[in-house]
XYZ file of N, CA and C in Angstrom:
636
model
N -8.290 31.361 10.643
C -8.942 30.781 9.481
C -9.999 29.772 9.927
N -11.181 29.869 9.337
C -12.248 28.949 9.687
C -11.979 27.579 9.092
N -12.183 26.541 9.886
C -11.928 25.180 9.426
C -13.142 24.635 8.671
N -12.842 23.756 7.731
C -13.901 23.022 7.038
C -14.233 21.787 7.864
N -15.490 21.397 7.832
C -15.931 20.194 8.536
C -16.684 19.328 7.546
N -16.238 18.104 7.356
C -16.917 17.204 6.428
C -17.168 15.860 7.106
N -18.170 15.166 6.607
C -18.439 13.791 7.012
C -18.176 12.907 5.795
N -17.498 11.811 6.008
C -17.161 10.897 4.925
C -17.005 9.498 5.491
N -16.815 8.537 4.624
C -16.585 7.160 5.055
C -15.142 6.804 4.744
N -14.399 6.405 5.767
C -12.982 6.074 5.603
C -12.768 4.615 5.991
N -12.341 3.836 5.045
C -12.093 2.401 5.284
C -13.311 1.704 5.891
N -14.478 2.090 5.364
C -15.722 1.450 5.786
C -16.339 2.001 7.048
N -15.702 2.975 7.686
C -16.211 3.540 8.935
C -16.590 5.011 8.737
N -17.738 5.438 9.270
C -18.102 6.862 9.168
C -17.132 7.720 9.981
N -16.832 8.891 9.455
C -15.893 9.782 10.144
C -16.286 11.230 9.886
N -16.010 12.061 10.861
C -16.119 13.505 10.700
C -14.760 14.100 10.994
N -14.365 15.076 10.202
C -13.040 15.651 10.387
C -13.077 17.143 10.060
N -12.407 17.941 10.881
C -12.279 19.376 10.663
C -10.831 19.672 10.303
N -10.637 20.547 9.334
C -9.275 20.825 8.855
C -9.260 22.155 8.109
N -8.071 22.684 7.923
C -7.916 23.908 7.146
C -8.353 23.647 5.708
N -9.147 24.527 5.120
C -9.751 24.244 3.816
C -8.767 24.116 2.662
N -7.525 24.544 2.862
C -6.547 24.425 1.783
C -5.872 23.049 1.752
N -6.151 22.207 2.717
C -5.448 20.930 2.805
C -5.903 19.957 1.721
N -4.933 19.168 1.244
C -5.258 18.103 0.308
C -5.774 16.885 1.074
N -6.371 15.972 0.334
C -6.828 14.731 0.958
C -5.652 13.994 1.595
N -4.512 14.021 0.960
C -3.314 13.399 1.523
C -3.000 13.961 2.901
N -3.035 15.279 3.037
C -2.722 15.913 4.316
C -3.794 15.618 5.364
N -5.044 15.588 4.933
C -6.131 15.286 5.880
C -5.984 13.861 6.416
N -5.690 12.923 5.521
C -5.540 11.531 5.951
C -4.397 11.380 6.943
N -3.259 11.969 6.640
C -2.076 11.774 7.469
C -2.108 12.624 8.740
N -2.496 13.870 8.611
C -2.351 14.809 9.722
C -3.590 14.889 10.620
N -4.764 14.674 10.038
C -5.989 14.853 10.813
C -6.671 13.529 11.161
N -6.465 12.507 10.334
C -7.062 11.200 10.613
C -6.020 10.171 11.043
N -4.755 10.576 11.068
C -3.665 9.710 11.543
C -3.574 8.400 10.761
N -3.848 8.474 9.470
C -3.695 7.324 8.580
C -2.455 7.559 7.733
N -1.338 7.070 8.219
C -0.043 7.420 7.623
C 0.470 6.380 6.621
N -0.368 5.384 6.296
C 0.038 4.430 5.276
C 0.168 5.092 3.918
N -0.688 6.067 3.642
C -0.609 6.824 2.396
C 0.592 7.758 2.484
N 1.463 7.706 1.468
C 2.756 8.376 1.578
C 2.826 9.710 0.845
N 3.591 10.625 1.427
C 4.019 11.824 0.716
C 5.085 11.412 -0.282
N 4.911 11.792 -1.531
C 5.946 11.523 -2.531
C 6.357 12.821 -3.184
N 6.062 12.926 -4.470
C 6.451 14.127 -5.216
C 5.510 15.292 -4.942
N 4.273 15.004 -4.541
C 3.214 15.992 -4.346
C 2.926 16.789 -5.617
N 3.241 16.186 -6.757
C 2.966 16.785 -8.065
C 2.101 15.874 -8.933
N 1.693 14.738 -8.377
C 0.867 13.821 -9.148
C 1.634 12.976 -10.133
N 2.927 12.744 -9.876
C 3.740 12.018 -10.847
C 4.272 10.679 -10.346
N 4.209 10.411 -9.029
C 4.874 9.201 -8.530
C 3.906 8.107 -8.083
N 2.676 8.450 -7.722
C 1.696 7.455 -7.320
C 1.781 6.997 -5.875
N 2.733 7.500 -5.100
C 2.893 7.044 -3.718
C 1.697 7.401 -2.847
N 0.954 8.433 -3.223
C -0.162 8.908 -2.400
C -1.503 8.344 -2.848
N -1.505 7.358 -3.716
C -2.765 6.852 -4.274
C -3.673 6.274 -3.194
N -4.945 6.590 -3.289
C -5.992 6.000 -2.457
C -7.185 5.736 -3.371
N -8.197 5.059 -2.842
C -9.429 4.862 -3.595
C -10.470 5.859 -3.123
N -11.040 6.580 -4.053
C -12.107 7.536 -3.771
C -13.347 7.041 -4.511
N -14.349 6.607 -3.760
C -15.518 5.949 -4.355
C -15.083 4.794 -5.253
N -14.113 4.039 -4.746
C -13.608 2.809 -5.386
C -12.742 3.047 -6.618
N -12.425 4.299 -6.908
C -11.558 4.601 -8.041
C -10.230 5.170 -7.535
N -9.096 4.741 -8.108
C -7.812 5.258 -7.635
C -7.616 6.720 -8.016
N -7.181 7.506 -7.049
C -6.880 8.917 -7.271
C -5.567 9.240 -6.578
N -4.968 10.321 -6.992
C -3.757 10.822 -6.346
C -4.192 11.806 -5.267
N -4.048 11.415 -4.023
C -4.606 12.224 -2.935
C -3.891 13.553 -2.770
N -2.702 13.692 -3.333
C -2.005 14.980 -3.251
C -2.626 16.022 -4.181
N -3.479 15.580 -5.107
C -4.110 16.490 -6.062
C -5.595 16.691 -5.797
N -6.106 16.072 -4.718
C -7.527 16.186 -4.377
C -7.661 17.010 -3.103
N -8.481 18.045 -3.139
C -8.715 18.835 -1.930
C -9.613 18.061 -0.965
N -9.311 18.184 0.313
C -10.105 17.501 1.313
C -11.569 17.904 1.277
N -11.830 19.179 0.989
C -13.214 19.667 0.989
C -14.045 19.041 -0.123
N -13.399 18.424 -1.101
C -14.117 17.762 -2.186
C -14.619 16.371 -1.805
N -14.255 15.914 -0.622
C -14.503 14.513 -0.259
C -15.667 14.323 0.697
N -16.421 15.365 0.977
C -17.567 15.229 1.851
C -18.593 14.248 1.279
N -19.047 13.310 2.098
C -20.045 12.350 1.678
C -19.512 11.234 0.798
N -18.203 11.158 0.621
C -17.623 10.163 -0.284
C -16.926 9.057 0.507
N -16.527 8.002 -0.202
C -15.886 6.835 0.412
C -14.403 6.846 0.058
N -13.570 6.796 1.081
C -12.123 6.769 0.898
C -11.585 5.452 1.438
N -10.766 4.791 0.652
C -10.107 3.573 1.108
C -8.606 3.765 1.000
N -7.911 3.567 2.112
C -6.452 3.647 2.134
C -5.891 2.241 2.325
N -4.584 2.136 2.319
C -3.970 0.816 2.477
C -4.345 0.176 3.810
N -4.613 0.994 4.833
C -5.020 0.440 6.126
C -6.354 -0.298 6.041
N -7.158 0.027 5.029
C -8.471 -0.580 4.909
C -8.508 -1.850 4.076
N -7.358 -2.310 3.586
C -7.346 -3.512 2.747
C -7.475 -4.791 3.570
N -6.866 -4.834 4.737
C -6.956 -6.024 5.588
C -8.366 -6.140 6.161
N -8.793 -7.382 6.397
C -10.129 -7.615 6.961
C -10.068 -8.775 7.939
N -10.733 -8.620 9.082
C -10.803 -9.662 10.108
C -9.407 -10.129 10.540
N -8.487 -9.188 10.618
C -7.143 -9.511 11.077
C -6.273 -10.212 10.054
N -6.736 -10.311 8.812
C -5.959 -10.972 7.759
C -5.623 -9.975 6.664
N -4.393 -10.084 6.156
C -3.989 -9.231 5.051
C -4.806 -9.559 3.804
N -4.982 -8.567 2.963
C -5.602 -8.773 1.657
C -4.702 -9.699 0.837
N -5.256 -10.535 -0.046
C -4.411 -11.410 -0.871
C -3.302 -10.682 -1.606
N -3.540 -9.447 -2.019
C -2.471 -8.672 -2.657
C -1.333 -8.397 -1.679
N -1.678 -8.049 -0.436
C -0.642 -7.797 0.561
C 0.159 -9.058 0.851
N -0.533 -10.186 0.941
C 0.146 -11.464 1.154
C 1.114 -11.745 0.010
N 0.642 -11.555 -1.209
C 1.471 -11.856 -2.374
C 2.682 -10.935 -2.443
N 2.487 -9.650 -2.166
C 3.606 -8.706 -2.213
C 4.660 -9.059 -1.173
N 4.211 -9.451 0.010
C 5.154 -9.794 1.070
C 5.904 -11.077 0.747
N 5.201 -12.074 0.226
C 5.808 -13.385 0.029
C 6.673 -13.479 -1.218
N 6.370 -12.673 -2.231
C 7.074 -12.799 -3.499
C 8.077 -11.673 -3.749
N 8.352 -10.882 -2.728
C 9.410 -9.878 -2.861
C 9.018 -8.632 -3.619
N 7.714 -8.355 -3.744
C 7.278 -7.147 -4.446
C 7.373 -5.916 -3.561
N 7.569 -6.109 -2.252
C 7.765 -4.988 -1.329
C 9.218 -4.981 -0.897
N 9.937 -3.951 -1.266
C 11.342 -3.831 -0.870
C 11.440 -2.774 0.233
N 11.693 -1.523 -0.116
C 11.716 -0.496 0.942
C 10.299 -0.247 1.459
N 9.278 -0.489 0.619
C 7.894 -0.377 1.054
C 7.268 0.983 0.875
N 8.028 1.996 0.459
C 7.471 3.348 0.417
C 6.395 3.491 -0.653
N 6.610 2.888 -1.814
C 5.640 3.006 -2.898
C 4.525 1.972 -2.782
N 4.706 0.977 -1.922
C 3.807 -0.179 -1.885
C 2.352 0.177 -1.584
N 2.026 1.056 -0.636
C 0.612 1.347 -0.373
C -0.135 1.844 -1.609
N 0.478 2.756 -2.355
C -0.175 3.270 -3.562
C -0.357 2.196 -4.611
N 0.630 1.318 -4.742
C 0.531 0.227 -5.719
C -0.557 -0.753 -5.303
N -0.633 -1.062 -4.018
C -1.622 -2.027 -3.536
C -3.056 -1.554 -3.788
N -3.355 -0.299 -3.455
C -4.738 0.162 -3.640
C -5.076 0.283 -5.122
N -4.090 0.654 -5.941
C -4.334 0.742 -7.378
C -4.569 -0.643 -7.965
N -3.774 -1.622 -7.507
C -3.962 -2.999 -7.970
C -5.316 -3.544 -7.521
N -5.737 -3.195 -6.313
C -7.052 -3.642 -5.837
C -8.158 -3.104 -6.737
N -8.069 -1.830 -7.119
C -9.074 -1.254 -8.009
C -9.101 -1.987 -9.345
N -7.918 -2.352 -9.830
C -7.850 -3.101 -11.084
C -8.566 -4.446 -10.955
N -8.272 -5.195 -9.875
C -8.866 -6.518 -9.712
C -10.365 -6.439 -9.434
N -10.809 -5.363 -8.792
C -12.245 -5.185 -8.573
C -12.972 -4.992 -9.902
N -12.310 -4.320 -10.854
C -12.929 -4.054 -12.153
C -12.681 -5.181 -13.149
N -11.475 -5.749 -13.096
C -11.097 -6.834 -14.007
C -10.511 -7.970 -13.159
N -11.324 -8.926 -12.739
C -10.843 -9.972 -11.825
C -9.672 -10.793 -12.357
N -9.548 -10.929 -13.676
C -8.444 -11.703 -14.242
C -7.765 -10.890 -15.343
N -7.066 -9.833 -14.969
C -6.424 -8.986 -15.981
C -5.231 -9.675 -16.618
N -4.894 -9.249 -17.811
C -3.695 -9.731 -18.479
C -2.483 -8.995 -17.921
N -1.292 -9.468 -18.261
C -0.073 -8.768 -17.833
C -0.052 -7.350 -18.382
N -0.504 -7.163 -19.607
C -0.520 -5.821 -20.190
C -1.481 -4.904 -19.436
N -2.621 -5.434 -18.996
C -3.563 -4.613 -18.236
C -2.991 -4.248 -16.874
N -2.282 -5.185 -16.256
C -1.627 -4.890 -14.970
C -0.579 -3.808 -15.167
N 0.223 -3.960 -16.205
C 1.281 -2.984 -16.479
C 0.695 -1.601 -16.740
N -0.387 -1.539 -17.493
C -1.011 -0.255 -17.811
C -1.611 0.387 -16.561
N -2.278 -0.425 -15.740
C -2.914 0.120 -14.538
C -1.901 0.694 -13.565
N -0.720 0.082 -13.491
C 0.294 0.506 -12.525
C 1.333 1.437 -13.135
N 1.094 1.897 -14.361
C 2.080 2.742 -15.046
C 2.347 4.044 -14.307
N 1.362 4.532 -13.540
C 1.549 5.792 -12.816
C 2.150 5.629 -11.435
N 2.482 4.395 -11.045
C 3.080 4.134 -9.733
C 4.558 3.810 -9.908
N 5.407 4.692 -9.442
C 6.841 4.515 -9.620
C 7.443 3.716 -8.472
N 8.367 2.819 -8.814
C 9.101 2.029 -7.821
C 10.566 2.049 -8.198
N 11.424 2.384 -7.247
C 12.862 2.471 -7.514
C 13.622 1.225 -7.066
N 12.905 0.247 -6.498
C 13.604 -0.908 -5.909
C 13.477 -2.187 -6.718
N 12.274 -2.491 -7.195
C 12.011 -3.857 -7.649
C 12.212 -4.088 -9.130
N 12.189 -3.052 -9.938
C 12.224 -3.260 -11.375
C 10.887 -3.709 -11.935
N 9.841 -3.726 -11.101
C 8.445 -3.979 -11.476
C 8.111 -5.441 -11.734
N 9.074 -6.268 -12.108
C 8.762 -7.656 -12.444
C 8.093 -8.376 -11.268
N 8.670 -8.214 -10.054
C 8.071 -8.860 -8.878
C 6.673 -8.326 -8.585
N 6.456 -7.042 -8.872
C 5.147 -6.447 -8.637
C 4.105 -7.082 -9.542
N 4.418 -7.190 -10.829
C 3.475 -7.811 -11.766
C 3.209 -9.266 -11.372
N 4.261 -9.969 -10.989
C 4.102 -11.378 -10.616
C 3.269 -11.529 -9.347
N 3.427 -10.593 -8.416
C 2.649 -10.668 -7.172
C 1.163 -10.432 -7.435
N 0.848 -9.489 -8.325
C -0.559 -9.264 -8.676
C -1.138 -10.522 -9.312
N -0.381 -11.132 -10.197
C -0.851 -12.370 -10.844
C -1.009 -13.498 -9.828
N -0.101 -13.569 -8.861
C -0.193 -14.613 -7.834
C -1.426 -14.425 -6.967
N -1.759 -13.183 -6.660
C -2.964 -12.914 -5.868
C -4.216 -13.341 -6.625
N -4.181 -13.206 -7.950
C -5.329 -13.603 -8.773
C -5.495 -15.109 -8.764
N -4.407 -15.829 -8.938
C -4.485 -17.278 -9.119
C -4.423 -18.051 -7.813
N -4.176 -17.351 -6.703
C -4.127 -18.032 -5.413
C -2.872 -18.841 -5.199
N -1.750 -18.444 -5.854
C -0.507 -19.195 -5.721
C 0.233 -18.886 -4.436
N -0.196 -17.857 -3.716
C 0.584 -17.401 -2.565
C 0.683 -18.468 -1.496
N -0.440 -19.093 -1.146
C -0.406 -20.115 -0.114
C 0.493 -21.262 -0.483
N 0.472 -21.652 -1.759
C 1.327 -22.749 -2.212
C 2.787 -22.375 -2.113
N 3.117 -21.135 -2.455
C 4.504 -20.687 -2.362
C 4.979 -20.703 -0.915
N 4.086 -20.301 0.030
C 4.485 -20.243 1.424
C 4.690 -21.650 2.005
N 3.888 -22.613 1.508
C 3.987 -23.971 2.041
C 5.146 -24.754 1.463
N 5.721 -24.272 0.358
C 6.793 -24.997 -0.297
C 8.051 -24.977 0.577
N 8.759 -26.118 0.753
C 9.975 -26.144 1.562
C 11.038 -25.206 0.990
N 11.801 -24.617 1.877
C 12.864 -23.707 1.459
C 14.101 -24.511 1.070
N 14.417 -24.480 -0.235
C 15.570 -25.215 -0.726
C 16.701 -24.281 -1.155
N 16.534 -23.019 -0.877
C 17.535 -22.056 -1.327
C 18.647 -21.933 -0.298
N 19.610 -21.084 -0.637
C 20.772 -20.912 0.226
C 20.393 -20.250 1.535
N 21.271 -20.369 2.514
C 21.060 -19.771 3.829
C 20.863 -18.272 3.678
N 19.897 -17.732 4.392
C 19.631 -16.305 4.321
C 18.336 -16.002 3.608
N 17.805 -16.981 2.827
C 16.570 -16.729 2.108
C 15.415 -16.450 3.074
N 15.353 -17.183 4.155
C 14.248 -17.025 5.094
C 14.250 -15.631 5.705
N 15.427 -15.145 6.075
C 15.483 -13.819 6.682
C 15.147 -12.748 5.655
N 15.536 -12.955 4.386
C 15.192 -12.004 3.346
C 13.684 -11.951 3.148
N 13.046 -13.122 3.118
C 11.604 -13.174 2.952
C 10.907 -12.521 4.143
N 11.429 -12.738 5.333
C 10.845 -12.116 6.520
C 10.944 -10.595 6.437
N 12.079 -10.094 5.930
C 12.244 -8.650 5.789
C 11.245 -8.092 4.782
N 11.021 -8.824 3.666
C 10.071 -8.370 2.661
C 8.662 -8.330 3.234
N 8.305 -9.358 4.032
C 6.989 -9.368 4.656
C 6.854 -8.195 5.623
N 7.910 -7.927 6.383
C 7.868 -6.814 7.336
C 7.679 -5.490 6.611
N 8.332 -5.342 5.453
C 8.189 -4.105 4.687
C 6.760 -3.904 4.227
N 6.132 -4.987 3.749
C 4.758 -4.883 3.271
C 3.802 -4.586 4.416
N 3.978 -5.273 5.539
C 3.082 -5.068 6.670
C 3.290 -3.690 7.284
N 4.537 -3.205 7.282
C 4.790 -1.866 7.805
C 4.113 -0.820 6.941
N 4.136 -1.009 5.620
C 3.454 -0.081 4.730
C 1.967 -0.079 4.997
N 1.399 -1.263 5.255
C -0.036 -1.354 5.511
C -0.420 -0.651 6.795
N 0.476 -0.663 7.785
C 0.145 -0.053 9.074
C 0.476 1.425 9.129
N 1.234 1.917 8.117
C 1.612 3.323 8.103
C 2.977 3.581 8.689
N 3.642 2.546 9.215
C 4.981 2.719 9.756
C 6.012 2.598 8.644
N 7.157 3.199 8.852
C 8.234 3.036 7.889
C 9.006 1.779 8.227
N 9.337 0.936 7.239
C 10.092 -0.267 7.531
C 11.507 0.067 7.910
N 12.132 -0.804 8.556
C 13.526 -0.569 8.931
C 14.399 -0.879 7.729
N 15.851 -0.025 8.116
C 16.869 -0.234 7.081
C 16.885 -1.681 6.762
N -4.503 2.632 -17.186
C -5.629 2.123 -17.982
C -6.907 2.848 -17.639
N -7.983 2.172 -17.665
C -9.178 2.737 -17.076
C -9.003 2.727 -15.584
N -8.076 1.965 -15.153
C -7.725 1.912 -13.752
C -6.256 2.280 -13.657
N -5.936 3.167 -12.726
C -4.540 3.574 -12.581
C -4.464 5.030 -12.197
N -3.277 5.463 -11.800
C -3.088 6.841 -11.382
C -1.866 7.403 -12.063
N -1.801 8.729 -12.116
C -0.599 9.389 -12.607
C -0.466 9.335 -14.110
N 0.631 9.903 -14.623
C 0.861 9.931 -16.061
C 1.229 8.562 -16.575
N 1.045 8.315 -17.873
C 1.456 7.025 -18.439
C 2.959 6.869 -18.383
N 3.393 5.624 -18.447
C 4.826 5.347 -18.394
C 5.530 5.999 -19.569
N 6.694 6.554 -19.320
C 7.462 7.195 -20.372
C 8.465 6.217 -20.956
N 8.663 6.334 -22.262
C 9.664 5.492 -22.887
C 11.056 5.985 -22.510
N 11.960 5.046 -22.289
C 13.325 5.415 -21.939
C 14.045 5.936 -23.185
N 14.680 7.067 -23.032
C 15.432 7.630 -24.154
C 16.808 6.995 -24.218
N 17.376 6.995 -25.405
C 18.702 6.417 -25.588
C 19.737 7.266 -24.867
N 20.761 6.659 -24.288
C 21.784 7.436 -23.578
C 22.534 8.370 -24.505
N 22.819 9.559 -24.002
C 23.558 10.528 -24.798
C 25.029 10.166 -24.897
N 25.572 10.409 -26.071
C 26.997 10.149 -26.224
C 27.784 11.303 -25.606
N 28.800 10.928 -24.848
C 29.610 11.953 -24.197
C 30.511 12.630 -25.210
N 30.654 13.933 -25.007
C 31.535 14.701 -25.900
C 32.975 14.620 -25.419
N 33.842 14.306 -26.312
C 35.267 14.236 -25.953
C 35.931 15.599 -26.140
């Protein structure tokens, strides 16, 4: 099979890549460009784990063919840090416990970045709507919303400087959360609206009564 060859910009750097023409952008990023921060999830466009920015707009990379990306700009979670410093969103997620297992975090981070680029001071409802297509099984979303708000208001540095008055073990828990966020940014797995991706959030149905 003849390979496709495209030129594109990835995380601000020009790149050329050859790949089988049936590959999705997700597969090209992970398998051909070795950018493994973007995660395989459902591969049906329903979980948001594979979200990246395509020309500054969040897309589900599992639903975009690689051949469609010639001449375009792709930003993955690896491209959020600059000059050796994490993006304020990454700092906030690590410090405020919004990154637990870390698997969904890359998709949430790039989607949140797109939101803040378009709406620098979004409301909680706008944050919730933008992230409705990104599923998380660990946090219950509250920490995620709070971390986005903290990145906006610059509360992260103040939180980090505050003395630890909690019970023993808090420091190690916070360190684990930071490690999860940084591991997601690097592509490693952590150890044991108008902006947004995926379908809108579904309302929870009432539990069925069991038949006796």
